[in-house]
Coordinates of C-alpha atoms in Angstrom, one line a residue:
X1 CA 23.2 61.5 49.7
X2 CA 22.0 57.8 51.2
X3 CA 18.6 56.2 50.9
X4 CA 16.1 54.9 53.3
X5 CA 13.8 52.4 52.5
X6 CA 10.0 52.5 53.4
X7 CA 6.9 51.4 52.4
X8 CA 5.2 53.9 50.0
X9 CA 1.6 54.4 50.5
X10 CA 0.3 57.7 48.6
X11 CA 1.9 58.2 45.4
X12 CA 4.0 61.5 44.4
X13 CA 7.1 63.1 45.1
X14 CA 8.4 66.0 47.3
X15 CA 11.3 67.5 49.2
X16 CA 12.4 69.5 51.8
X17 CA 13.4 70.4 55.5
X18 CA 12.3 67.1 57.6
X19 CA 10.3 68.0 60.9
X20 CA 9.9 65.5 63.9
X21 CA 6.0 65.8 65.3
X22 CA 6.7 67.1 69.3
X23 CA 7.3 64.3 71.3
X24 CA 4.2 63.1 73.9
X25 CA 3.7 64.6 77.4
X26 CA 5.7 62.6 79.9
X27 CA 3.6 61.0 82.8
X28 CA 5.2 62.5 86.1
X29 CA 6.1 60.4 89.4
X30 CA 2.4 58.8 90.6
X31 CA 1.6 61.0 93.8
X32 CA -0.7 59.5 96.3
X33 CA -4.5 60.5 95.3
X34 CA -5.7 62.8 98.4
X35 CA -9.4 62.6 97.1
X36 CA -10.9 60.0 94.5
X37 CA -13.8 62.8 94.0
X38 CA -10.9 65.1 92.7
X39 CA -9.3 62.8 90.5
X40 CA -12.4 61.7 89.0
X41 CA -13.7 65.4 88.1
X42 CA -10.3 66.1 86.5
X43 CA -11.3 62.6 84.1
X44 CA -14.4 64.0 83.4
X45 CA -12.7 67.6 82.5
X46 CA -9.6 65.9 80.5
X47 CA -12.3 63.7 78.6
X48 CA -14.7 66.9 77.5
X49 CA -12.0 69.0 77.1
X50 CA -10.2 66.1 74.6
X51 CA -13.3 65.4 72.2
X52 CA -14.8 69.2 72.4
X53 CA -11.4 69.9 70.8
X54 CA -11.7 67.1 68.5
X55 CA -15.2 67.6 67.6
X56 CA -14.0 71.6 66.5
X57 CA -11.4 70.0 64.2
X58 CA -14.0 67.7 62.8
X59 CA -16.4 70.3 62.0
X60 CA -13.3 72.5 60.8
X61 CA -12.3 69.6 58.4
X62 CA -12.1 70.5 54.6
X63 CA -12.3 66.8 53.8
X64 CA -14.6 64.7 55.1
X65 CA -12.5 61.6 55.3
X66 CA -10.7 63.5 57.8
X67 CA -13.8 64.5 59.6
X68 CA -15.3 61.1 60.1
X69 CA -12.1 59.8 61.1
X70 CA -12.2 62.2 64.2
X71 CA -15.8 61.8 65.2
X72 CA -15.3 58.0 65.2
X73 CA -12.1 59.2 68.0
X74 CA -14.4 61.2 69.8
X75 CA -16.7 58.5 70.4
X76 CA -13.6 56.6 72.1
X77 CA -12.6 59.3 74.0
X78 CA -15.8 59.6 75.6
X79 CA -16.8 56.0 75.8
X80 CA -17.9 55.3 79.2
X81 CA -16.1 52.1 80.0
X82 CA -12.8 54.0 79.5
X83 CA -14.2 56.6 82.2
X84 CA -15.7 53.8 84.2
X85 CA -11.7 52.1 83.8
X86 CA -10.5 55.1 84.7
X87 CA -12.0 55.4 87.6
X88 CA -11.7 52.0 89.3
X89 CA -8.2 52.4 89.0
X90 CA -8.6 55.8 91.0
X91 CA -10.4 54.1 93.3
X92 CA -7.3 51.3 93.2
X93 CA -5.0 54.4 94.0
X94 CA -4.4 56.0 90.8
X95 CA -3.8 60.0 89.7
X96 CA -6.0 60.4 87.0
X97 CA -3.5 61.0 84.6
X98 CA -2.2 57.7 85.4
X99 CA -5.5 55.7 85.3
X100 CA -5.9 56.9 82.1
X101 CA -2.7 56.1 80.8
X102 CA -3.4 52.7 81.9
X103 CA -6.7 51.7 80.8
X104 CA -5.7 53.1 77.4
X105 CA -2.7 50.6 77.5
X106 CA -4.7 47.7 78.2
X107 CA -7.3 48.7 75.2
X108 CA -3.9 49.2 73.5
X109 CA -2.4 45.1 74.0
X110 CA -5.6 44.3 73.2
X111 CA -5.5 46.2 69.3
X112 CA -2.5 44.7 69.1
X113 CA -3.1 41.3 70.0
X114 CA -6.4 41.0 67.5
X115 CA -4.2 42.4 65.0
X116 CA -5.1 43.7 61.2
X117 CA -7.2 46.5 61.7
X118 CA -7.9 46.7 65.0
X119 CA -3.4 46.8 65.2
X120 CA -3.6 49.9 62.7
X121 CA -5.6 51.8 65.1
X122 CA -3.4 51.7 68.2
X123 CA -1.9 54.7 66.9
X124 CA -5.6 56.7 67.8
X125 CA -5.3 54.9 71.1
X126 CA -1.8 56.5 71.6
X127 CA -2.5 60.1 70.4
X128 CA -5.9 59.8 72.8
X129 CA -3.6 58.8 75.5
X130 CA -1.9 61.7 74.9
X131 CA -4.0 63.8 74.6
X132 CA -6.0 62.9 78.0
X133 CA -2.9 63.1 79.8
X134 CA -2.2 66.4 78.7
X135 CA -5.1 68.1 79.1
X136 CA -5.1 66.5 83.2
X137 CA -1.5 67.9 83.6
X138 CA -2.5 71.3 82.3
X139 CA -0.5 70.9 79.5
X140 CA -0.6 72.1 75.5
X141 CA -2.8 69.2 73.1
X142 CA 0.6 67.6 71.0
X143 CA 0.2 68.6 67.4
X144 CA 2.6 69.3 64.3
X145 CA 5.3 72.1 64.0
X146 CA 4.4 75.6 62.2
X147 CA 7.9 76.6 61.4
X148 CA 6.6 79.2 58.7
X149 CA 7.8 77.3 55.6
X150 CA 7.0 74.6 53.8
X151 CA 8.7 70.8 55.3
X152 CA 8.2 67.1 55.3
X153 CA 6.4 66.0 58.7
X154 CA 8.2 63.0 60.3
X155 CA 7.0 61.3 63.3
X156 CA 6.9 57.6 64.9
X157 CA 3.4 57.8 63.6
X158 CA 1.0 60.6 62.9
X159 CA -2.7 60.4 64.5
X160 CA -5.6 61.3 62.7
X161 CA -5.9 64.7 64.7
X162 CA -2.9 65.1 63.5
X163 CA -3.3 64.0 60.0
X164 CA -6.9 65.7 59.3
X165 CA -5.7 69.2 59.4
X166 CA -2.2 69.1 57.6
X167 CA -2.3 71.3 54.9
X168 CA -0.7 70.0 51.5
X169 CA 1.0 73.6 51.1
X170 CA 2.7 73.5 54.0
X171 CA 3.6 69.8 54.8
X172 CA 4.9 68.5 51.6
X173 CA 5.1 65.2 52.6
X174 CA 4.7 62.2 55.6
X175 CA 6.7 59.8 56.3
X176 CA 6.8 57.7 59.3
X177 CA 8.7 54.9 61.3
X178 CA 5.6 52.8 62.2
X179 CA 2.4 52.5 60.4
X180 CA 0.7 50.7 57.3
X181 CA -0.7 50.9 54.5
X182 CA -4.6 51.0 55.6
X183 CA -3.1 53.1 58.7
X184 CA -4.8 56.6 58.9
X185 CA -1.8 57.8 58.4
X186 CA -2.1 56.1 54.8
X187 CA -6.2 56.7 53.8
X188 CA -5.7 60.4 55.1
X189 CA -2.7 61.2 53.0
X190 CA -4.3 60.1 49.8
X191 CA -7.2 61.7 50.5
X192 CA -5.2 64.8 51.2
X193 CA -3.0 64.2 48.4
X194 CA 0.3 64.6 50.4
X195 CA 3.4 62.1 49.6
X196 CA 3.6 59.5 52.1
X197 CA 6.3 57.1 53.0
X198 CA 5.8 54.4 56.4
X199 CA 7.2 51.8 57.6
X200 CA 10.4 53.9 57.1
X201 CA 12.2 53.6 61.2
X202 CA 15.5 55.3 60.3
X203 CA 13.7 58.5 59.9
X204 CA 14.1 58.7 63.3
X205 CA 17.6 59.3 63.2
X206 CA 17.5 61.9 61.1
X207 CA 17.9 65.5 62.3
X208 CA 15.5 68.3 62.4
X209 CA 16.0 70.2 58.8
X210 CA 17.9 68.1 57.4
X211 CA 17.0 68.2 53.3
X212 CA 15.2 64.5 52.3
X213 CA 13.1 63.7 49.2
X214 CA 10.6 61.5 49.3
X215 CA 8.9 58.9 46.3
X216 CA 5.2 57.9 47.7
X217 CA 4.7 55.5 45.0
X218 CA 8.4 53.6 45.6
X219 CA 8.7 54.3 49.3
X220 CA 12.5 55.8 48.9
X221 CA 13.6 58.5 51.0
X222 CA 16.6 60.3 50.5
X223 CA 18.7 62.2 52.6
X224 CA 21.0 65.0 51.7
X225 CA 19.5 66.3 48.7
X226 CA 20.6 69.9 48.0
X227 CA 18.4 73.1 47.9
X228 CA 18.5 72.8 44.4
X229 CA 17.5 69.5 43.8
X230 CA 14.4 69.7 46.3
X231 CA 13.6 72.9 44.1
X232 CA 13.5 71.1 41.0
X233 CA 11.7 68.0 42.7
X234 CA 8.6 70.0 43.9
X235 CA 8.4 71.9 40.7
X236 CA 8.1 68.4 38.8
X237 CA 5.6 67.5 41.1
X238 CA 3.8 70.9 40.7
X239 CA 3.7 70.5 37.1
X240 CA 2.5 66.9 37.0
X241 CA -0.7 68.1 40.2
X242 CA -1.6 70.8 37.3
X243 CA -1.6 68.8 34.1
X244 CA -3.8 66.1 36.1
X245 CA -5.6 69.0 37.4
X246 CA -6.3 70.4 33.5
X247 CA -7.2 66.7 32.9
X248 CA -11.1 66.3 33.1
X249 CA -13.6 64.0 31.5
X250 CA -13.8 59.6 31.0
X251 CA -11.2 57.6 31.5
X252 CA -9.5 56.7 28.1
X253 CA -6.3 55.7 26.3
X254 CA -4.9 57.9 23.6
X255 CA -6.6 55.9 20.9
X256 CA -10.3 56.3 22.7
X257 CA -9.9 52.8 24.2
X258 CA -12.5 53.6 27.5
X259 CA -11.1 53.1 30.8
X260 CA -13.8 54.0 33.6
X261 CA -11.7 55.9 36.7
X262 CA -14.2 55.6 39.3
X263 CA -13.9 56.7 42.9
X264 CA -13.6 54.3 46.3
X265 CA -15.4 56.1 49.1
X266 CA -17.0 55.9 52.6
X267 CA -19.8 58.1 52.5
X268 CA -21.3 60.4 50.4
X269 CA -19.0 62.9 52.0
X270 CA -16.0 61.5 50.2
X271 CA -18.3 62.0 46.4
X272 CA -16.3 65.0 44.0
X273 CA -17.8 66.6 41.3
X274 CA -15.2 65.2 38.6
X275 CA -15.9 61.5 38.5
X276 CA -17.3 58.7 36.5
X277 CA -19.2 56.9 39.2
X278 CA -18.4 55.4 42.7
X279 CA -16.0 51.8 41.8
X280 CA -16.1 50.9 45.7
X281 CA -19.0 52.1 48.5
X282 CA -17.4 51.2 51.7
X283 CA -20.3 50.3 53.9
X284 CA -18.6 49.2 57.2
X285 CA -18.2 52.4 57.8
X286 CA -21.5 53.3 58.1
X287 CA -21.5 50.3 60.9
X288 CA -18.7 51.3 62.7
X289 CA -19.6 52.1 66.8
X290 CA -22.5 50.5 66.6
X291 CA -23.6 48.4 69.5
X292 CA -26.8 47.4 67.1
X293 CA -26.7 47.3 63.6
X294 CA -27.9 50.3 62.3
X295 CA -31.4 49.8 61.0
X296 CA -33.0 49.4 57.8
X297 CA -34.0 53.0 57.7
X298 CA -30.4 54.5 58.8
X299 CA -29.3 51.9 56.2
X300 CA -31.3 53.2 53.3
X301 CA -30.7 56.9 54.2
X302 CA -27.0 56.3 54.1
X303 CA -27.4 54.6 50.3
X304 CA -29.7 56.6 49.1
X305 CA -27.6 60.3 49.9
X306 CA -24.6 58.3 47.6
X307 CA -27.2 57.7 45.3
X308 CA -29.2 60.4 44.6
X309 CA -25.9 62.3 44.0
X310 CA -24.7 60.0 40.8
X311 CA -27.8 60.2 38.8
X312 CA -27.2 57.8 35.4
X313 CA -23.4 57.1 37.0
X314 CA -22.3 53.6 38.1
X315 CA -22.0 52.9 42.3
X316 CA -20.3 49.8 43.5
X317 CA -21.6 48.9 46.9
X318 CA -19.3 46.1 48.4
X319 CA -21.6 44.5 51.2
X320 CA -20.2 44.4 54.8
X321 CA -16.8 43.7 55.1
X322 CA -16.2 42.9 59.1
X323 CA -15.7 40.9 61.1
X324 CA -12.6 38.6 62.5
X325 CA -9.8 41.5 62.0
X326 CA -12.3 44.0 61.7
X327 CA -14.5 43.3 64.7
X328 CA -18.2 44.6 65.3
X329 CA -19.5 44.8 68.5
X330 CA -23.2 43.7 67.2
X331 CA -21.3 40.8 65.3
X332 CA -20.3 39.1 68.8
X333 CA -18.0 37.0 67.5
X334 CA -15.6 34.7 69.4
X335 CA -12.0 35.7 69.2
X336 CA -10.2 33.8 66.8
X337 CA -6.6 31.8 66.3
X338 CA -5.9 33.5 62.8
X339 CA -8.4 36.2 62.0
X340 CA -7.2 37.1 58.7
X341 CA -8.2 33.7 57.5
X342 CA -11.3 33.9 59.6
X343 CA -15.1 34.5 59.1
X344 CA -14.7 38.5 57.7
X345 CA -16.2 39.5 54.5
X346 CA -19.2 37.4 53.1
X347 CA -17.9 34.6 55.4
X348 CA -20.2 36.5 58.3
X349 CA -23.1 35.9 56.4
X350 CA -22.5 32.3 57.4
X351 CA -22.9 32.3 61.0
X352 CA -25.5 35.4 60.8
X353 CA -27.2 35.8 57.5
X354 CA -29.4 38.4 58.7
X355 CA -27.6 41.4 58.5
X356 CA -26.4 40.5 55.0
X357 CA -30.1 40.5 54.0
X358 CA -31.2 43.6 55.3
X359 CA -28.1 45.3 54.0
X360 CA -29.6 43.9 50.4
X361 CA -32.2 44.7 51.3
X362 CA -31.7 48.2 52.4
X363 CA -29.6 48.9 49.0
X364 CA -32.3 47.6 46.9
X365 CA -35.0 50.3 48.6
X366 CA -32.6 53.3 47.7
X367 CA -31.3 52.1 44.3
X368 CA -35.7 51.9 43.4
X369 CA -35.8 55.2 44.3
X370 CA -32.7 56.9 42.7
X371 CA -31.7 56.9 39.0
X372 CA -27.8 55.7 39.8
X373 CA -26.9 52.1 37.9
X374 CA -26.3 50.4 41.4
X375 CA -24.2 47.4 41.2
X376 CA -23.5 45.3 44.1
X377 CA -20.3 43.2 45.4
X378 CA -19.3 40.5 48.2
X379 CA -16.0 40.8 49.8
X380 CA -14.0 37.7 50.8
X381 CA -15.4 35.2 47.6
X382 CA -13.3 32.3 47.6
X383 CA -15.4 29.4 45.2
X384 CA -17.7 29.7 42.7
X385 CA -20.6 28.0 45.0
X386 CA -20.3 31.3 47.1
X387 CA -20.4 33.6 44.3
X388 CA -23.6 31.7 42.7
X389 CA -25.2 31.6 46.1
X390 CA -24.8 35.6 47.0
X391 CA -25.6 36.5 43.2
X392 CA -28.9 34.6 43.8
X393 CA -29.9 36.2 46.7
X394 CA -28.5 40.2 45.2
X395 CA -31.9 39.0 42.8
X396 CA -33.9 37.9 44.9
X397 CA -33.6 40.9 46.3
X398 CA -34.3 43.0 43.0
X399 CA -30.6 44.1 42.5
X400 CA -30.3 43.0 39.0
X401 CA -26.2 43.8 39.0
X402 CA -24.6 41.3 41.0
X403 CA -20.3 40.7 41.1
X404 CA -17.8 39.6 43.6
X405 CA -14.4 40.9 44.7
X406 CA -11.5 38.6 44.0
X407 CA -9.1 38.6 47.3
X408 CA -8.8 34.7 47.6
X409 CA -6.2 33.9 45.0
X410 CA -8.2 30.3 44.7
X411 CA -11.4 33.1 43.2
X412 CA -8.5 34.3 40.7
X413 CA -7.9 30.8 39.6
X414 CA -11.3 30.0 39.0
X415 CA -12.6 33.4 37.8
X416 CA -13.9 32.1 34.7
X417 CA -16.1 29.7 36.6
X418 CA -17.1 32.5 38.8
X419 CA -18.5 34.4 35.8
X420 CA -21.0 32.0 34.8
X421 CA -22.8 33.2 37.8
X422 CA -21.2 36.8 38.7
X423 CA -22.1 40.0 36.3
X424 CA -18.2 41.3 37.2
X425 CA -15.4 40.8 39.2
X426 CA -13.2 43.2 41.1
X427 CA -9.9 42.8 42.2
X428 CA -8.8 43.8 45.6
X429 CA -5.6 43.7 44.9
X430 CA -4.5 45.0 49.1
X431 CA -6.0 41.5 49.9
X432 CA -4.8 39.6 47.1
X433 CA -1.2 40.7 47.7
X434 CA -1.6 39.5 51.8
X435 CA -3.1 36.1 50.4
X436 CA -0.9 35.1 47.2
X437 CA 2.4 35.6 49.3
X438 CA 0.9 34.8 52.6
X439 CA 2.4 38.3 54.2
X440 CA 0.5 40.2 56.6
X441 CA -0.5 43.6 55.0
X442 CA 0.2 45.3 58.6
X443 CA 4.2 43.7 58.2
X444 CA 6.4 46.5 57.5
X445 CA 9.1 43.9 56.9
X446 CA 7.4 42.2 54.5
X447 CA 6.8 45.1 52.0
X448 CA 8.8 44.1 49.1
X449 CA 6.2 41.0 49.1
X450 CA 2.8 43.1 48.9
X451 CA 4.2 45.4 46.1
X452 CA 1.4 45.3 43.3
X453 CA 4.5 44.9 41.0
X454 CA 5.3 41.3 42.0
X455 CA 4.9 39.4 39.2
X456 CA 2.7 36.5 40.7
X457 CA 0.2 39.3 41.4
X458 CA 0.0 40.5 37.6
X459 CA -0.5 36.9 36.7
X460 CA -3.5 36.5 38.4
X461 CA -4.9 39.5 37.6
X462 CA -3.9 38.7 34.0
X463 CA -5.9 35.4 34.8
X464 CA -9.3 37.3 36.1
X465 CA -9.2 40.3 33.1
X466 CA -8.7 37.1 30.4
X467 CA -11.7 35.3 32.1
X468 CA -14.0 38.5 31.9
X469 CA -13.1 39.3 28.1
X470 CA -13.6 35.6 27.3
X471 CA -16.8 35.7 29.2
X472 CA -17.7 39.4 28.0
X473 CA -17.8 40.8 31.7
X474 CA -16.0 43.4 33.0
X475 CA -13.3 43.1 35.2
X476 CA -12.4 46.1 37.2
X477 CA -9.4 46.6 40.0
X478 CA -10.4 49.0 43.3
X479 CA -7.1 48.0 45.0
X480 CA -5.1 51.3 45.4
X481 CA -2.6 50.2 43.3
X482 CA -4.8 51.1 40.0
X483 CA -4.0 54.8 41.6
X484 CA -0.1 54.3 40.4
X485 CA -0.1 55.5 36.9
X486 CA 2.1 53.6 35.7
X487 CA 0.6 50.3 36.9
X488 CA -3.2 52.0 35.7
X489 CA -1.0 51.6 32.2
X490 CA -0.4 47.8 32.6
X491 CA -3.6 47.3 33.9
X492 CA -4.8 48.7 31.1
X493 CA -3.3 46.7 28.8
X494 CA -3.9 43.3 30.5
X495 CA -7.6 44.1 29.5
X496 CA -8.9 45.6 32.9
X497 CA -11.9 47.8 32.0
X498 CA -12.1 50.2 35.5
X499 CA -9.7 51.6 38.0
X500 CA -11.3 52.6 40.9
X501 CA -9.0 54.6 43.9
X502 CA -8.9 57.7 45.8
X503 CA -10.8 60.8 44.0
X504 CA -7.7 63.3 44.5
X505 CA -5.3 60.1 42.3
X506 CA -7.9 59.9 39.7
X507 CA -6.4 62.9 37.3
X508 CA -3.1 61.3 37.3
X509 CA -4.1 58.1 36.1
X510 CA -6.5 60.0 33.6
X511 CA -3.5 61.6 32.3
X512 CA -1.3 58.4 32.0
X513 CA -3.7 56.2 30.1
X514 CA -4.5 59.7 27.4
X515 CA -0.7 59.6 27.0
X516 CA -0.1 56.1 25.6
X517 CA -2.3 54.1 23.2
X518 CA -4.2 51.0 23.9
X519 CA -1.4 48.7 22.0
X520 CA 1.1 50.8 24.0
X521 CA -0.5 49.7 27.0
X522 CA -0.7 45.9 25.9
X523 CA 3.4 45.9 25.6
X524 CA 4.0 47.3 29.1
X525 CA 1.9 44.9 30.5
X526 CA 3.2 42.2 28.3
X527 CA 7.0 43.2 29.3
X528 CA 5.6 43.6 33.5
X529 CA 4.0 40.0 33.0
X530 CA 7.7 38.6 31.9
X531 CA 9.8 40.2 34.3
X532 CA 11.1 38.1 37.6
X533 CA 10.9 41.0 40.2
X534 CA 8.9 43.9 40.7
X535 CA 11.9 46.3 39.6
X536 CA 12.5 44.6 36.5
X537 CA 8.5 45.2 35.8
X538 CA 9.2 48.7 37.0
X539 CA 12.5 49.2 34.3
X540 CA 10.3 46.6 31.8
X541 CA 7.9 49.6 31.9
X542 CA 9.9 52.7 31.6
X543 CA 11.9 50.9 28.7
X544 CA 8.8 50.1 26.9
X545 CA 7.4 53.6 27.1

């Protein structure tokens, strides 16, 4: 048996027969185009026949992650500058299969060249590629294997038509050679609740059913395990997704000590029955495709449906976090030398305050006319001066509950200065990670940095839960590293009041935290806090309990 190192992205363990995802059409030898008319009408039929299928898995979705992750595809698909593309280069002498193949490469090197997000979706660029193609050679849509039994799915990298309708029965587990950690690959995965292991490109040497075992939380794949050891892996897991699953109710240690376990979500699609409240409202993606920002009105319809369905129950609404690697077309921003490090977050508010304030404005309307306890956040605070200024205008606004995420490690340094001003803080620890140890979170190579184990990274969010007990304000963590149990244990014990993460990792963490008691919790985090590397936090934390 050898191990493979990857980067683990959706906690849990499984194991089985591995399966390669069938590989793309191949383009054939360009003939000369007879008639441009043709060619064209064989776009247009590729291009309805591409999101009609899309838009069926959509509305066939159980999850609704997964569904708006393929609408947004099926807006791209039939965008018409990728027709209008397409058919200039017909017109230049192109098949259509080729034209599309193209165009889609040039939006491709553009992705990749803005990097961040935009990088992490070349992957729906290539499956839309493929897809096109196929359906203007005649040819079956590419999709995963249904050998019959239960396997773990590997591929180069999965597309979210691929993703959305896995079914965690079947495919025990991802793992891929490419990807990241906000891939879809990655956000579908823990949505779904399937094992996933990327940045992992020796999987692509290893043979169709051969036995592997995956750890999503550690990113270790192993190959060679026997029949009897995968047996005994998925039963553990089994046993752990039922005790979570018996697990209901608040958030809290064994001793009563409370620990909310909120939910992150997109939409009010994403909302399940069993949580506390919402711990992260992503609104970008309710701006998403838009060559306008959406009104006021589409605004305040969208807030209000997240809402009205958490009556009494806490909702975290982070305000707008675009711009530089997560480009809006409305935004028209110029293209940048380091976007990452450009004007994203609050930082857009800047150079167009506008939208910020009819966003406030928008969440203020809906939060008058619901019963939730609405609490608002900025992404991308880095001094004090920013977080007095945006607390200032979340009241002027009438949104009484105003805090600040902490990404910029100079925010964690100066948290308690932040708090004179700021009702909370919340870490991000994703961002935190990419800024303390100045790694890309899209570099693969570069995983071992952006594990939330590193000790530099539980020192400052030691540093921002200290500054909100001193100041008596609560510090919560909506990084998806509070959906590891064991770290929800030493971020428990470093004084961090919520975890908010994926609604399917929330019984899990519930679980950990009711098996160890608050003081338990404090000497984990202690022994993490004195360790040199992220392993020896990991052993640190396994000795202690």
């Amino acid at each position: 048996m050898r191990e493979l190192a990857g980067l683990g992205v959706s906690p849990g363990r499984a194991a089985g027969p591995v399966l390669h995802l069938a590989p793309p059409p191949s383009l054939p030898s360009p003939a000369a185009v007879v008639s441009a008319a043709e060619e064209r009408d064989a776009v247009r039929r590729a291009v309805a026949l591409v999101a009609d299928d899309l838009t069926r898995r959509a509305d066939a979705a159980a999850d609704p992650t997964a569904a708006e992750v393929l609408r947004a595809q099926v807006l791209m698909a039939t965008d018409e500058m990728l027709t209008d593309a397409a058919f200039a280069a017909i017109e230049a002498g192109a098949p259509a299969p080729h034209a599309i193949a193209a165009v889609l490469a040039e939006h491709r090197a553009a992705f990749e060249a803005a990097g961040g997000y935009l990088a992490e979706r070349v992957t729906d660029l290539d499956d839309l590629r493929d897809r096109l193609v196929a359906a203007c050679l005649g040819l079956s849509m590419p999709g995963v294997p249904s050998p019959g039994h239960p396997f773990i799915l590997a591929a180069r990298d999965l597309a979210p038509a691929d993703t959305a309708g896995l079914d965690p029965s079947v495919v025990l587990g991802l793992v891929t050679a490419e990807g990241g950690p906000t891939s879809h690959t990655a956000i579908l995965a823990r949505t779904l609740g399937i094992p996933a292991v990327v940045r992992c490109p020796e999987i692509s040497d290893i043979s169709d059913m051969s036995m592997v075992s995956l750890d999503g939380a550690t990113g270790v794949l192993a190959v060679g395990v026997t029949q009897a050891q995968a047996t005994a892996i998925n039963a553990g897991a089994a046993r752990l997704r039922q005790r979570g699953a018996d697990s209901t109710g608040p958030g809290r240690t064994a001793d009563g000590h409370p620990v909310a376990l909120l939910a992150n979500i997109g939409s009010a699609r994403d909302l399940t029955g069993d949580v506390e409240g919402v711990g992260l409202f992503r609104t970008e993606l309710l701006y998403l495709d838009h060559a306008d920002p959406p009104s006021e009105q589409e605004q305040v319809a969208a807030y209000t449906a997240v809402f009205s369905a958490l009556p009494g129950r806490k909702v975290v609404v982070r305000t707008l976090d675009a711009g530089a690697d997560k480009p809006l077309p409305f935004l028209r921003q110029a293209a940048e030398p380091n976007p990452a490090l450009g004007l994203r977050g609050l930082r857009v508010a800047r150079r167009d305050p506008g939208v910020l304030a009819t966003q406030l404005s928008a969440i203020a309307t809906a939060a008058a006319a619901c019963e939730a306890d609405v609490w608002v956040m900025a992404p991308m605070v880095a001094t004090a001066a920013e977080a007095a200024e945006f607390t200032a205008v979340c009241r002027a606004h009438g949104l009484p509950t105003a805090g600040v995420m902490i990404e910029v490690p100079a925010a964690a340094l100066r948290a308690g200065a932040i708090l004179r001003d700021a009702d909370f803080l919340s870490l991000g620890t994703n961002d935190l990670s990419q800024y303390t140890f100045a790694a890309d979170r899209m570099c693969g190579d570069l995983a071992d940095l952006l594990d939330p184990w590193q000790p530099a990274l539980i020192a400052l969010i030691a540093a921002c839960a200290a500054a909100g007990l001193e100041a008596g304000k609560p510090v919560g963590v909506c990084g998806e590293s509070a959906a590891d149990p064991g770290f929800a244990l030493v971020l428990a014990g470093l004084g961090i009041s919520s975890l908010s993460m994926a609604p399917r990792s929330i019984p899990a963490v519930r679980e950990a935290l009711a098996a160890h008691t608050l003081e338990e919790c404090r000497r984990i985090a202690k022994a993490a806090l004195a360790a040199d590397t992220p392993e020896a936090a990991r052993r640190a934390l396994q000795k202690t309990i």
